Tab-separated table of C-alpha atoms in Angstrom:
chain	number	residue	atom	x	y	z
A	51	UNK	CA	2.277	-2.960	-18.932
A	52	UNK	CA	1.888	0.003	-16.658
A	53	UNK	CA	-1.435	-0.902	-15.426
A	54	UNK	CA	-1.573	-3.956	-12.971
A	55	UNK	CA	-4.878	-4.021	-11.499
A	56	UNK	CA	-8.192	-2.832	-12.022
A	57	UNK	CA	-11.033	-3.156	-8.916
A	58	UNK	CA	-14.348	-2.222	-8.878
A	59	UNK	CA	-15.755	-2.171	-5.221
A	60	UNK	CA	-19.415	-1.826	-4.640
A	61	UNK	CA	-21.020	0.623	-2.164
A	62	UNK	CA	-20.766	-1.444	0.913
A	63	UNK	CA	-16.988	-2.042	0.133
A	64	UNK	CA	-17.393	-5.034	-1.406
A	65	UNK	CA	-15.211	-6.500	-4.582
A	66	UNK	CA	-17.781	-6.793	-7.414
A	67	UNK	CA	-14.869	-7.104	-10.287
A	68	UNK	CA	-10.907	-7.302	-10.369
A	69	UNK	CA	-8.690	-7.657	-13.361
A	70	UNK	CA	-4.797	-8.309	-13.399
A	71	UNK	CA	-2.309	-8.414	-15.305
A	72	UNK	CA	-1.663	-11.914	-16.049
A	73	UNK	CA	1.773	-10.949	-18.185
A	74	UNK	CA	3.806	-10.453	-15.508
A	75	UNK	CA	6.432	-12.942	-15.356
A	76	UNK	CA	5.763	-15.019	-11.832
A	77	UNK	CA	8.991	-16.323	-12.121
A	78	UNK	CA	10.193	-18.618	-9.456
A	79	UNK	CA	13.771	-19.337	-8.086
A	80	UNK	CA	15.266	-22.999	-7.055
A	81	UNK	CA	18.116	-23.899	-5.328
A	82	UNK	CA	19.771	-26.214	-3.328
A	83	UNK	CA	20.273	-26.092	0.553
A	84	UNK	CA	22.783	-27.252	3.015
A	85	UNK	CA	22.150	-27.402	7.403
A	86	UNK	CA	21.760	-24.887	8.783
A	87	UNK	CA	19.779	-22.810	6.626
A	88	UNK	CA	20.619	-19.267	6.764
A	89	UNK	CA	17.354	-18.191	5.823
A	90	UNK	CA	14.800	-17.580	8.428
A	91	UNK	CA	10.970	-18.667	7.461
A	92	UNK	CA	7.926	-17.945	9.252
A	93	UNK	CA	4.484	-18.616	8.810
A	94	UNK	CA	2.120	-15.413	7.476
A	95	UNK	CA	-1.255	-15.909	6.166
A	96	UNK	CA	-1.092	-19.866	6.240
A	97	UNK	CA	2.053	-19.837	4.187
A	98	UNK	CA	6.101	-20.854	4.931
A	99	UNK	CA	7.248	-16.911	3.591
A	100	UNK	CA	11.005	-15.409	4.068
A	101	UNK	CA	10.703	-13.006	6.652
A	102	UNK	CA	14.490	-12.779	6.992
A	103	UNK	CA	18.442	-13.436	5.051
A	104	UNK	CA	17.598	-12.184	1.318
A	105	UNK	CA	19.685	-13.169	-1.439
A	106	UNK	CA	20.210	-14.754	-4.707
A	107	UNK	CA	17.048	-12.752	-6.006
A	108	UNK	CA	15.052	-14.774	-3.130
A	109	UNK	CA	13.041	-11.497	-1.302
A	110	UNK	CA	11.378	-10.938	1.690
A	111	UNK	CA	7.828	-12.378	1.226
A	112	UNK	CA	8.864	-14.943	-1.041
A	113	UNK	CA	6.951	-18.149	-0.188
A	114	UNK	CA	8.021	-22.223	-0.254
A	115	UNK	CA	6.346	-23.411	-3.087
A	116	UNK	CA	8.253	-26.971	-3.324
A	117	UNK	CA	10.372	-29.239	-1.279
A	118	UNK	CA	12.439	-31.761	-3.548
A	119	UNK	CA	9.768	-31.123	-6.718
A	120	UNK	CA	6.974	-32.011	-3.894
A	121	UNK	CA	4.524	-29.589	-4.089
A	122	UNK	CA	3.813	-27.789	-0.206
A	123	UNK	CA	0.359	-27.658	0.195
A	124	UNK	CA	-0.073	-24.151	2.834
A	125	UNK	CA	2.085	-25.266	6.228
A	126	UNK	CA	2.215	-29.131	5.111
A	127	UNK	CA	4.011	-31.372	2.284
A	128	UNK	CA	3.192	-34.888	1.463
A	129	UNK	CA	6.376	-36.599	2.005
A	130	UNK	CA	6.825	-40.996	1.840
A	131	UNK	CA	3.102	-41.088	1.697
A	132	UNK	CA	3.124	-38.729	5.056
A	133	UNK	CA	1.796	-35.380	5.933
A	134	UNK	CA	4.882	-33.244	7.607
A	135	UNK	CA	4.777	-29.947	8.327
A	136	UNK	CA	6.990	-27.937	6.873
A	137	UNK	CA	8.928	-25.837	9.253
A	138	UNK	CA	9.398	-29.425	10.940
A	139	UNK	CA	10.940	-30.887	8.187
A	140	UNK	CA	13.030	-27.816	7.490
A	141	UNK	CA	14.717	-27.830	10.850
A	142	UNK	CA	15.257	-31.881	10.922
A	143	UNK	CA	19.390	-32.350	9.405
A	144	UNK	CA	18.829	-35.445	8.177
A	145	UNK	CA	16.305	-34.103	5.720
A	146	UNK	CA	19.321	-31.723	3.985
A	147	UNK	CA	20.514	-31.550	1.398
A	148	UNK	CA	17.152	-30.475	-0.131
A	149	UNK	CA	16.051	-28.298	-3.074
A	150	UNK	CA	13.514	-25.313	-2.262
A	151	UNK	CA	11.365	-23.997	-4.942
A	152	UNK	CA	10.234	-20.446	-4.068
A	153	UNK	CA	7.537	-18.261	-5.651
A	154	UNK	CA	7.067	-14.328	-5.327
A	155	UNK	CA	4.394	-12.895	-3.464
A	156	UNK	CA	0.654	-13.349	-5.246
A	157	UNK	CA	-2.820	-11.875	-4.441
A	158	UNK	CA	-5.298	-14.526	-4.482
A	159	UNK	CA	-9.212	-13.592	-4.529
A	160	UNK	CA	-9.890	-13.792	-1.086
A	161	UNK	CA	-7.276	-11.390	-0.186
A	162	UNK	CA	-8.278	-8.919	-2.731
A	163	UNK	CA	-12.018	-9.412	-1.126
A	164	UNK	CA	-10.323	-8.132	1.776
A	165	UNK	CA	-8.222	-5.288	0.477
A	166	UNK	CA	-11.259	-3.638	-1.335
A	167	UNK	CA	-12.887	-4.096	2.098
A	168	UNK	CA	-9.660	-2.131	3.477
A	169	UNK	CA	-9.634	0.586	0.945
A	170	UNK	CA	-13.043	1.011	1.526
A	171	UNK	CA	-12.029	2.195	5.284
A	172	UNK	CA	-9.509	3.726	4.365
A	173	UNK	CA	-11.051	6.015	1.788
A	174	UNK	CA	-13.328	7.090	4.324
A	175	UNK	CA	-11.394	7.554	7.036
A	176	UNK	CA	-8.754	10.075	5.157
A	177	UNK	CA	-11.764	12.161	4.187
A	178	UNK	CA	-12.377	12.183	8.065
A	179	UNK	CA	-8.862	13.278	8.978
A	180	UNK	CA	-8.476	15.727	6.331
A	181	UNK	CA	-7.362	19.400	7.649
A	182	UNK	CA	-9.089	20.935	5.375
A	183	UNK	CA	-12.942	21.519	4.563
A	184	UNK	CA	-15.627	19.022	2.631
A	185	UNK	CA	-12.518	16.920	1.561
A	186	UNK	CA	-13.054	13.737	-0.470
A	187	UNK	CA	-11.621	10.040	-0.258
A	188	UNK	CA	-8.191	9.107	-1.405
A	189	UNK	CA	-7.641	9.898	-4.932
A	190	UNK	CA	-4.491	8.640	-5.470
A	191	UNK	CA	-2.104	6.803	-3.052
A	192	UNK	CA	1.629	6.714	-4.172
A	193	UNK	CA	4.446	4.052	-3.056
A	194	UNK	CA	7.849	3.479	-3.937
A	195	UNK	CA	6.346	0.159	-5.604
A	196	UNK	CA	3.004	1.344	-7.136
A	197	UNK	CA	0.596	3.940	-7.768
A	198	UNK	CA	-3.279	3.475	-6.994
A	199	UNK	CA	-6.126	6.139	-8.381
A	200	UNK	CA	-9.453	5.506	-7.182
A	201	UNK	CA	-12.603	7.185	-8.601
A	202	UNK	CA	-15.893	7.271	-7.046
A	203	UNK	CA	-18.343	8.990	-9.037
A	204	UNK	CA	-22.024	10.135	-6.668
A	205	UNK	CA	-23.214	7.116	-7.182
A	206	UNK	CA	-20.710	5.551	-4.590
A	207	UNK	CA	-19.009	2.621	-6.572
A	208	UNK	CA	-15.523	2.945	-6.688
A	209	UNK	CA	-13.095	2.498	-9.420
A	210	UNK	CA	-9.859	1.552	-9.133
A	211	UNK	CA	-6.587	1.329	-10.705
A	212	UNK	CA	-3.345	0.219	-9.643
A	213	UNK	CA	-0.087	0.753	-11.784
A	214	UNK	CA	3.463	1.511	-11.931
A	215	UNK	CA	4.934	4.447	-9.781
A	216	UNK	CA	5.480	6.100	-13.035
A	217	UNK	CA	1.764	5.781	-14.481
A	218	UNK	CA	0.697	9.461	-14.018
A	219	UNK	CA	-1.207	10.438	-17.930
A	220	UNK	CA	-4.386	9.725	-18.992
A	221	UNK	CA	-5.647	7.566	-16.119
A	222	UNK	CA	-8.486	10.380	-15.670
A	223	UNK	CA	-9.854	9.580	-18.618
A	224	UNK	CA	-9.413	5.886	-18.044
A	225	UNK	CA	-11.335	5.351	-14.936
A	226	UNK	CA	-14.222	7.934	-16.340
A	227	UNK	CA	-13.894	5.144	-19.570
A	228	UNK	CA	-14.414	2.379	-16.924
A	229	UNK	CA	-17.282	3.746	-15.754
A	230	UNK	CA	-19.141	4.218	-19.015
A	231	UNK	CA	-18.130	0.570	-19.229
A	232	UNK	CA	-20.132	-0.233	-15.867
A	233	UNK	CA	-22.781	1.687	-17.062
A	234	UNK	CA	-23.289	0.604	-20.464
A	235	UNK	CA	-22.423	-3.693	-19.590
A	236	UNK	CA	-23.699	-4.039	-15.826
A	237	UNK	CA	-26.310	-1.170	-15.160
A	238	UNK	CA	-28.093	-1.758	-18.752
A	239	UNK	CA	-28.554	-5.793	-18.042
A	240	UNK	CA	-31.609	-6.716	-16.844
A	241	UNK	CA	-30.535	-9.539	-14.876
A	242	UNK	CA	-27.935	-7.846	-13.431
A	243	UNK	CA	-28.297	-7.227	-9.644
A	244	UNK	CA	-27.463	-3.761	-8.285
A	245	UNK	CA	-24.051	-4.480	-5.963
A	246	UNK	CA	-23.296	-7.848	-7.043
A	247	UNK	CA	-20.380	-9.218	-8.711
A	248	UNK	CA	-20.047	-8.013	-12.648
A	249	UNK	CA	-19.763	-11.783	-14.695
A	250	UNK	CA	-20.672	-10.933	-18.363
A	251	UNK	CA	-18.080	-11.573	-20.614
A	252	UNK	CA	-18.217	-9.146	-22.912
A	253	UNK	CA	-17.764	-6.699	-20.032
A	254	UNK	CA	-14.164	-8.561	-19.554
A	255	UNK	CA	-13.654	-8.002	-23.374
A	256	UNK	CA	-14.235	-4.568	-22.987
A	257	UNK	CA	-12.258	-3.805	-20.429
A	258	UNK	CA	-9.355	-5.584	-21.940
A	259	UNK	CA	-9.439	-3.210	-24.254
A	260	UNK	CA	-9.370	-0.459	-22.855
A	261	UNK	CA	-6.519	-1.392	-21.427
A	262	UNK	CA	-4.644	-2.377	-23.963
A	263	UNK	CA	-5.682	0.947	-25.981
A	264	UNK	CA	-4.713	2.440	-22.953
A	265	UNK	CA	-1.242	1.058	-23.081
A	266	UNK	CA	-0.619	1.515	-26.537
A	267	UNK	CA	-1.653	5.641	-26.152
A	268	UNK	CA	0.883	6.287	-23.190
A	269	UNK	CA	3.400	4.349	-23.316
A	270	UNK	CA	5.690	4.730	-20.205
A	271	UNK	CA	9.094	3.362	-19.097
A	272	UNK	CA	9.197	1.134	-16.199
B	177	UNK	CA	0.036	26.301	-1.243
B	178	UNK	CA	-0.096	25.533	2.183
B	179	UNK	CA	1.216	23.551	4.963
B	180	UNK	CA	-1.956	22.404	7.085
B	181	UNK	CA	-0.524	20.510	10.151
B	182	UNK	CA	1.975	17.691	11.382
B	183	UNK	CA	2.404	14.822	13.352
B	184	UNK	CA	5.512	12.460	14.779
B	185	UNK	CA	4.639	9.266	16.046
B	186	UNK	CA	6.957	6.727	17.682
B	187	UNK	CA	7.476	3.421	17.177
B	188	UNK	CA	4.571	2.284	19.804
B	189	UNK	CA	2.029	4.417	18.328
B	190	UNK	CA	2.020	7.747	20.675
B	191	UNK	CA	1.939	10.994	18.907
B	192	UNK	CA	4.914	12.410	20.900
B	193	UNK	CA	4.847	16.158	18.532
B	194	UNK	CA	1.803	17.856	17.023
B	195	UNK	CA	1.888	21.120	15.253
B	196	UNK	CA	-0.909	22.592	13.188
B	197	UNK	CA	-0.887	25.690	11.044
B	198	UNK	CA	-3.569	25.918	8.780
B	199	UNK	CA	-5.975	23.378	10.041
B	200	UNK	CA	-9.631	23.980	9.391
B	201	UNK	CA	-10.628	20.718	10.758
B	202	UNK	CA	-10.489	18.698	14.304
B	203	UNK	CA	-7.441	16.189	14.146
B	204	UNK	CA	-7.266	13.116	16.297
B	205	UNK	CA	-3.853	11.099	16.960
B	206	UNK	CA	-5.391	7.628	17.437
B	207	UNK	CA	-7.274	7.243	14.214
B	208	UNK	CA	-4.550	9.165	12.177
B	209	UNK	CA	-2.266	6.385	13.473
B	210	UNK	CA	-4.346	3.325	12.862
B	211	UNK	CA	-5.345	4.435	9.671
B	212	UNK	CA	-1.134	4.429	9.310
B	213	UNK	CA	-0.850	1.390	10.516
B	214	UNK	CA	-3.498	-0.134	7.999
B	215	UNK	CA	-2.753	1.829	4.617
B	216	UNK	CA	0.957	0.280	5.335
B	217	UNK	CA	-0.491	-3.210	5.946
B	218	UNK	CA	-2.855	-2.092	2.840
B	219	UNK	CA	0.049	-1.150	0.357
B	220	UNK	CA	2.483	-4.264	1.191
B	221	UNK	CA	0.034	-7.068	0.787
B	222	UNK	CA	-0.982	-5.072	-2.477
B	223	UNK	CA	2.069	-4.896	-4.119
B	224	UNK	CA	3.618	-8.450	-5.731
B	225	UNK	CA	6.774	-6.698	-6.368
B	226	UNK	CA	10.072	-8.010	-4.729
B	227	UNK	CA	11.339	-6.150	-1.928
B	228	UNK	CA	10.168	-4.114	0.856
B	229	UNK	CA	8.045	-1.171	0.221
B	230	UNK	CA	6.924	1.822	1.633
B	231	UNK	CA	3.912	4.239	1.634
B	232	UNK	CA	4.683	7.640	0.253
B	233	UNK	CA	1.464	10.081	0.082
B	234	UNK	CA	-1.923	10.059	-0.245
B	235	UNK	CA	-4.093	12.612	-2.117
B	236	UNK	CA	-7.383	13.764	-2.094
B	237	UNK	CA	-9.607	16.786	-3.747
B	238	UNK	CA	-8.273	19.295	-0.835
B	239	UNK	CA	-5.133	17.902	0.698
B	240	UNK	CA	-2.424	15.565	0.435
B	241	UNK	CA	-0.945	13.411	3.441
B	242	UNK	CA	2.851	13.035	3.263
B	243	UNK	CA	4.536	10.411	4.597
B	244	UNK	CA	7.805	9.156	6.331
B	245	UNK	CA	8.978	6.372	8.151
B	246	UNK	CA	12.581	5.642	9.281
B	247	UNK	CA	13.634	2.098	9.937
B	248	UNK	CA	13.359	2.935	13.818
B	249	UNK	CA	9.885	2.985	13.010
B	250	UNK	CA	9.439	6.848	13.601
B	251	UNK	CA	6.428	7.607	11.402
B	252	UNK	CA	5.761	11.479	10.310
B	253	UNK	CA	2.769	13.209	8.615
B	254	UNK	CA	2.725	16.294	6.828
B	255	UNK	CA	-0.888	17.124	5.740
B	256	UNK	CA	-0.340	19.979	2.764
B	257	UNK	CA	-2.548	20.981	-0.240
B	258	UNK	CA	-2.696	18.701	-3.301
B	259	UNK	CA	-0.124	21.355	-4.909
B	260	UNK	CA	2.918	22.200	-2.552
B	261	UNK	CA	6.394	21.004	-3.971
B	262	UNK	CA	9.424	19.077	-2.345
B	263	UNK	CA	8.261	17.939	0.642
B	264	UNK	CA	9.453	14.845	0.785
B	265	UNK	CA	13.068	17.153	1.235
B	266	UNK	CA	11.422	19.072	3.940
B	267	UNK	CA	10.332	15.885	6.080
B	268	UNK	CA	13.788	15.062	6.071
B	269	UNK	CA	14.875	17.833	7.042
B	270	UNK	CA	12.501	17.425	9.883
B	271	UNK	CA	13.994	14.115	10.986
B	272	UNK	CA	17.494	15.676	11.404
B	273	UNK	CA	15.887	18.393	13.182
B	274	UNK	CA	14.539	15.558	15.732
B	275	UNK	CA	17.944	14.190	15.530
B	276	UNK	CA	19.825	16.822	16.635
B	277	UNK	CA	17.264	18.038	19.338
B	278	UNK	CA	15.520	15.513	21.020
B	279	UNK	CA	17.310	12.593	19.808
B	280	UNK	CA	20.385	14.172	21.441
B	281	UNK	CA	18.912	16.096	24.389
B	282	UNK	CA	19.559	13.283	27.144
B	283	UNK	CA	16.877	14.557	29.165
B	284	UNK	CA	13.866	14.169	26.551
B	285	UNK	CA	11.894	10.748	26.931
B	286	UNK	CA	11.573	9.035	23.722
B	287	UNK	CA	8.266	7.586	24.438
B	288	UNK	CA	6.670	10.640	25.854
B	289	UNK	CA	5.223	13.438	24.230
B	290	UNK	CA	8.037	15.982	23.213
B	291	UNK	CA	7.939	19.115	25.526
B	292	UNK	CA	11.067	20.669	24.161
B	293	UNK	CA	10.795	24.294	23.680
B	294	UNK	CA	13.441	24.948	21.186
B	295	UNK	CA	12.233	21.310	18.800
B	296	UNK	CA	9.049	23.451	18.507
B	297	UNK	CA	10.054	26.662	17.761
B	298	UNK	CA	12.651	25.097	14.959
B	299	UNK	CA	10.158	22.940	13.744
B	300	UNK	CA	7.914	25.841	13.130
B	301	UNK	CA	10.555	28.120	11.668
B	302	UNK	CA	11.603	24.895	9.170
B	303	UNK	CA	7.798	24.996	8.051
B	304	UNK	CA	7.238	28.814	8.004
B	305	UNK	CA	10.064	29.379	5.607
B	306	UNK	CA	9.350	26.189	3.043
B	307	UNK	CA	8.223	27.815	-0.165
B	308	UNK	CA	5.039	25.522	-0.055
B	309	UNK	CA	3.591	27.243	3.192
């Protein structure tokens, strides 16, 4: 799929709905390690994460996910009915050989709470910086990993939609789609709450859908 | 087609070279570079691909904000319209231009602002001539 994520962020810069793209293969990589590791670890966001010594397919931000087929629980493992923390245990000898499951980097829900918060800034502030006259927010924001288009119609929600580098056709017509969406599944229920988060199932359904249509009309090559 | 201004920040954060030539608006160095500093942080917890990963532009309705970054940590802006072409070719052609100026000029701080006579008036031939100006 070209399409990975879809936001919606409320007014105030709040999440109110996220979809992902569940197909993409979170594959992770085991192997076995002799002392001294020559991998360096370090702990970001209450995780053990490779912050330095790629290789064999094991990145930079790829997190400890298992010790031994123990399961590492944040910083900590249970280990002989103990809690250790993990860097501890890594950097004791008599602890290696061991096996180290890793896992590539995810986005769980809190952090995307805090990256629509983010883009909310940040799609204000570039309208603030701009050179030129009565610009708007950020439109689009390129990478060399992924592509985002946002779309705030006057009404100040934003839509957004993050893809592929390549995803370029058509997603004009998909965000203005997404927002007949809002409008016809959140706006038209009554016991939906103006800024809150969008739980109705058949808006999920819908917006599967569209994605998927989506897909099928322009296809693109990763 | 135009070129609106530029900036070149070092690794701590000072803007150490501005140059505007079509700005219509006020600029200001310590927002531009924390709003840097946070679309970077922005993109890379964003993206679940392997591997490093780096910010490339940003567009909106009237202008689009090219970007570079060298792993010294040098950070450039180019602030064109949404429509100018091959930039990305004329920001590196910018860093040489640092390179072989103030890089190279033993007498040029590399954590002050630039005061080099010669980087400016290169830089603004480099610009003037682009096809995108």
């Amino acid at each position: 799929m070209s399409i990975y994520q879809v936001f919606i962020i409320n007014r105030a810069g709040s999440l109110i709905y996220d979809w992902e793209d569940s197909k993409e293969g979170n594959v992770g990589i085991e192997k076995t390690f002799s002392y001294p590791l020559d991998i360096i670890f370090d702990i970001v966001d209450q995780k053990i994460s490779v912050v330095f010594g790629e290789r064999d397919s094991i990145a930079i931000r790829y997190t400890v996910a298992a010790i031994n087929g123990i399961t590492v629980q944040g910083t900590r493992i249970m280990m002989n009915n103990e809690e250790v923390d993990v860097m501890e245990y890594l950097s004791n000898e008599a602890n290696f050989p061991l096996n180290i499951r890793f896992m590539p980097p995810t986005i769980t829900t809190n952090e995307k709470i805090i990256l629509s918060s983010t883009f909310h800034s940040l799609f204000t502030i570039a309208a603030q910086l701009s050179p030129a006259k009565k610009s708007s927010g950020i439109e689009i924001l390129s990478t060399t990993k992924f592509k985002l288009q946002c779309f705030q119609p006057t009404t100040g929600v934003k839509f957004i939609v993050v893809g592929s580098p390549s995803m370029t056709t058509g997603i004009d017509n998909f965000l203005r789609r997404l927002y007949e969406l809002y409008a016809d599944y959140a706006l038209k229920n009554p016991f939906y709450s103006i800024d809150m988060p969008i739980r109705c199932q058949r808006f999920d359904d819908a917006v599967k859908n569209l994605i998927e249509k989506h897909d099928k009309y322009h296809m693109v090559t990763i | 087609m135009t070129i609106y201004n530029f900036y070149l920040f070092n690794k701590d954060g000072c803007c150490v070279s501005y140059k505007e030539w079509k700005r219509e608006k006020e600029a200001e160095f310590r927002l531009m570079y924390g709003m840097l500093l946070s679309l970077r942080s922005f993109s890379s917890k964003l993206s679940t691909k392997s591997g490093q990963q780096q910010v490339k532009s940003y567009e909106t309705n009237q202008y689009k904000m090219n970007y570079l970054e060298t792993p010294s940590g040098l950070k450039m802006v180019l602030n064109t319209d949404p429509l100018a072409s091959g930039i990305s070719e004329l920001m590196r052609m910018i860093f040489q231009l640092y390179v072989d100026i103030v890089v190279k000029n033993p007498l040029i701080d590399p954590s002050n602002v630039i005061s080099s006579e010669i980087f400016e008036k290169r830089l603004s031939e480099l610009v003037e001539k682009h096809h995108s100006f």
